[in-house]
Coordinates of C-alpha atoms in Angstrom, one line a residue:
X56 CA -89.3 -81.6 71.1
X57 CA -88.1 -78.4 72.9
X58 CA -90.7 -79.1 75.7
X59 CA -89.5 -82.7 75.9
X60 CA -85.9 -81.6 76.4
X61 CA -87.0 -79.1 79.1
X62 CA -88.9 -81.9 80.9
X63 CA -85.8 -84.1 80.8
X64 CA -83.8 -81.3 82.4
X65 CA -86.4 -80.6 85.1
X66 CA -86.9 -84.3 85.9
X67 CA -83.4 -84.6 87.6
X68 CA -83.8 -88.3 86.7
X69 CA -80.3 -89.6 85.9
X70 CA -81.7 -92.3 83.5
X71 CA -83.4 -89.5 81.5
X72 CA -80.3 -87.3 81.7
X73 CA -78.3 -90.2 80.2
X74 CA -80.7 -90.1 77.3
X75 CA -80.4 -86.3 76.8
X76 CA -77.7 -86.5 74.1
X77 CA -80.0 -88.9 72.1
X78 CA -83.0 -86.6 72.3
X79 CA -80.9 -83.6 71.6
X80 CA -79.2 -85.3 68.6
X81 CA -82.6 -86.4 67.2
X82 CA -84.1 -83.0 67.6
X83 CA -81.2 -81.2 66.0
X84 CA -81.0 -83.6 63.1
X85 CA -84.7 -83.1 62.3
X86 CA -84.4 -79.3 62.6
X87 CA -86.7 -79.4 65.7
X88 CA -84.3 -78.0 68.3
X89 CA -84.3 -74.4 69.5
X90 CA -82.1 -73.6 72.5
X91 CA -83.9 -70.4 73.4
X92 CA -87.2 -72.2 73.3
X93 CA -86.0 -75.0 75.6
X94 CA -84.5 -72.3 78.0
X95 CA -87.9 -70.5 77.9
X96 CA -89.6 -73.6 79.3
X97 CA -87.3 -73.6 82.3
X98 CA -88.2 -71.0 85.0
X99 CA -85.7 -71.9 87.7
X100 CA -82.1 -70.6 87.3
X101 CA -80.7 -73.9 88.5
X102 CA -82.6 -75.7 85.8
X103 CA -81.2 -73.3 83.2
X104 CA -77.8 -74.1 84.5
X105 CA -78.4 -77.9 84.3
X106 CA -79.6 -77.3 80.7
X107 CA -76.2 -75.8 79.7
X108 CA -74.3 -78.6 81.6
X109 CA -76.3 -81.3 79.7
X110 CA -75.8 -79.5 76.4
X111 CA -72.0 -79.3 77.1
X112 CA -72.0 -83.0 78.2
X113 CA -73.7 -83.9 74.9
X114 CA -71.2 -81.9 72.9
X115 CA -68.4 -83.7 74.7
X116 CA -70.0 -87.1 74.0
X117 CA -70.5 -86.3 70.3
X118 CA -66.8 -85.2 70.1
X119 CA -65.6 -88.5 71.7
X120 CA -67.8 -90.4 69.2
X121 CA -66.5 -88.3 66.3
X122 CA -70.0 -87.1 65.4
X123 CA -70.6 -83.6 64.0
X124 CA -73.6 -81.4 64.2
X125 CA -73.9 -78.1 62.3
X126 CA -75.1 -76.3 65.4
X127 CA -72.6 -77.7 67.8
X128 CA -69.7 -75.5 66.8
X129 CA -71.8 -72.3 67.1
X130 CA -73.1 -73.3 70.5
X131 CA -69.6 -74.1 71.7
X132 CA -68.2 -70.8 70.6
X133 CA -71.1 -69.0 72.4
X134 CA -70.1 -70.6 75.7
X135 CA -68.3 -68.5 78.4
X136 CA -64.9 -69.6 79.6
X137 CA -66.0 -71.6 82.6
X138 CA -68.4 -73.7 80.4
X139 CA -65.6 -74.4 78.0
X140 CA -63.6 -75.7 80.9
X141 CA -66.5 -77.9 81.8
X142 CA -66.6 -79.2 78.3
X143 CA -62.9 -80.1 78.5
X144 CA -63.4 -81.8 81.8
X145 CA -66.3 -83.8 80.5
X146 CA -64.2 -84.7 77.4
X147 CA -61.3 -86.1 79.5
X148 CA -63.6 -88.0 81.8
X149 CA -65.5 -89.6 78.9
X150 CA -62.3 -90.7 77.3
X151 CA -61.3 -92.3 80.6
X152 CA -64.8 -93.7 81.4
X153 CA -64.9 -91.7 84.6
X154 CA -68.1 -90.3 86.1
X155 CA -69.3 -86.8 85.1
X156 CA -70.3 -84.4 87.8
X157 CA -73.3 -82.1 87.2
X158 CA -73.4 -80.8 90.8
X159 CA -74.8 -82.3 92.9
X160 CA -75.5 -85.2 90.5
X161 CA -73.1 -87.8 89.1
X162 CA -73.7 -89.2 85.6
X163 CA -72.0 -92.4 84.5
X164 CA -69.8 -92.0 81.4
X165 CA -70.2 -95.7 80.5
X166 CA -74.0 -95.6 80.7
X167 CA -74.1 -92.3 78.8
X168 CA -72.2 -93.9 75.9
X169 CA -74.1 -97.2 76.0
X170 CA -77.5 -95.4 76.0
X171 CA -76.4 -93.4 73.0
X172 CA -74.9 -96.4 71.1
X173 CA -77.8 -98.7 72.0
X174 CA -80.4 -96.2 70.7
X175 CA -78.6 -95.8 67.3
X176 CA -77.9 -99.5 67.0
X177 CA -81.6 -100.2 67.3
X178 CA -82.8 -97.3 65.2
X179 CA -84.1 -98.6 61.9
X180 CA -84.5 -96.4 58.8
X181 CA -83.6 -96.8 55.1
X182 CA -81.0 -94.2 55.4
X183 CA -79.2 -95.8 58.4
X184 CA -79.3 -99.2 56.6
X185 CA -76.7 -98.0 54.1
X186 CA -75.0 -95.3 56.2
X187 CA -73.0 -95.8 59.3
X188 CA -74.0 -93.6 62.3
X189 CA -70.9 -91.5 61.8
X190 CA -71.6 -91.0 58.1
X191 CA -75.2 -90.2 58.8
X192 CA -74.3 -87.3 61.2
X193 CA -71.5 -86.2 58.8
X194 CA -74.1 -86.1 56.0
X195 CA -76.5 -84.1 58.2
X196 CA -73.7 -81.6 58.8
X197 CA -72.8 -81.3 55.1
X198 CA -76.5 -81.0 54.1
X199 CA -76.9 -78.1 56.6
X200 CA -74.1 -76.2 54.8
X201 CA -76.0 -76.4 51.5
X202 CA -79.7 -76.6 52.3
X203 CA -82.1 -74.7 54.6
X204 CA -83.7 -76.9 57.3
X205 CA -86.9 -77.3 55.2
X206 CA -84.9 -78.1 52.0
X207 CA -82.8 -80.7 53.9
X208 CA -86.0 -82.3 55.2
X209 CA -87.4 -82.6 51.7
X210 CA -84.1 -83.9 50.4
X211 CA -84.0 -86.7 53.0
X212 CA -87.7 -87.5 52.6
X213 CA -87.2 -87.9 48.8
X214 CA -84.0 -90.0 49.5
X215 CA -85.9 -92.3 51.8
X216 CA -88.8 -92.7 49.3
X217 CA -91.3 -91.0 51.6
X218 CA -94.4 -89.4 50.0
X219 CA -94.3 -85.7 49.4
X220 CA -97.4 -83.4 49.5
X221 CA -98.3 -81.5 46.3
X222 CA -96.7 -78.3 47.8
X223 CA -93.6 -80.2 48.8
X224 CA -93.3 -81.7 45.3
X225 CA -93.5 -78.3 43.7
X226 CA -91.0 -76.8 46.1
X227 CA -88.6 -79.7 45.6
X228 CA -88.8 -79.4 41.8
X229 CA -88.5 -75.6 41.8
X230 CA -85.7 -75.1 44.4
X231 CA -84.2 -78.3 45.9
X232 CA -83.7 -80.2 42.6
X233 CA -81.7 -77.4 41.1
X234 CA -79.3 -77.5 44.1
X235 CA -79.1 -81.3 43.8
X236 CA -78.3 -81.1 40.1
X237 CA -75.5 -78.6 40.8
X238 CA -74.1 -80.9 43.6
X239 CA -74.2 -83.9 41.2
X240 CA -72.3 -82.0 38.5
X241 CA -69.1 -84.0 38.0
X242 CA -67.2 -81.0 36.8
X243 CA -68.2 -78.9 39.8
X244 CA -67.2 -81.8 42.1
X245 CA -63.8 -82.1 40.3
X246 CA -63.1 -78.4 40.7
X247 CA -64.2 -78.4 44.4
X248 CA -61.8 -81.2 45.1
X249 CA -59.0 -79.3 43.3
X250 CA -59.7 -76.3 45.5
X251 CA -59.3 -78.4 48.6
X252 CA -56.0 -79.9 47.6

């Protein structure tokens, strides 16, 4: 997926750029996104700059749609001041449905939103059948606080009723199940809620 993201950046094709937040969101949710790897596929400084702009544009879109990714806050904090200004500019323009400028290109706010929303309205999975998009991303964020990427992957596979390999079953029983049992403990849940009051 890292190579795919790099190809989208290099294409300079606005239709593909409008789909960048979708590809990025999918990659991150599946634990298949590595910023340094994507950057490594880009040789030209201008393409590396476009990558950051498209990342910042995606973060602004997620913010407008109230979606949360576990990696997004870290990436935002690592940005230099001028990129944070770019984020704020994109955020305001998205709220007003104004075009976004990634010099010398212009990206349509409306098409960016509709591409993202259309993809997720068409996406079919057992998980998204009973979770709204917002809840699904919120769940991803919460799971990332408790489970490692591999543990999270097994948790979701089990939840969706997908078949686990023998090794995965053993690892699930030995490690993941213990965490799930702890999370399901009503007393722990009650005490956690009390701490947050």
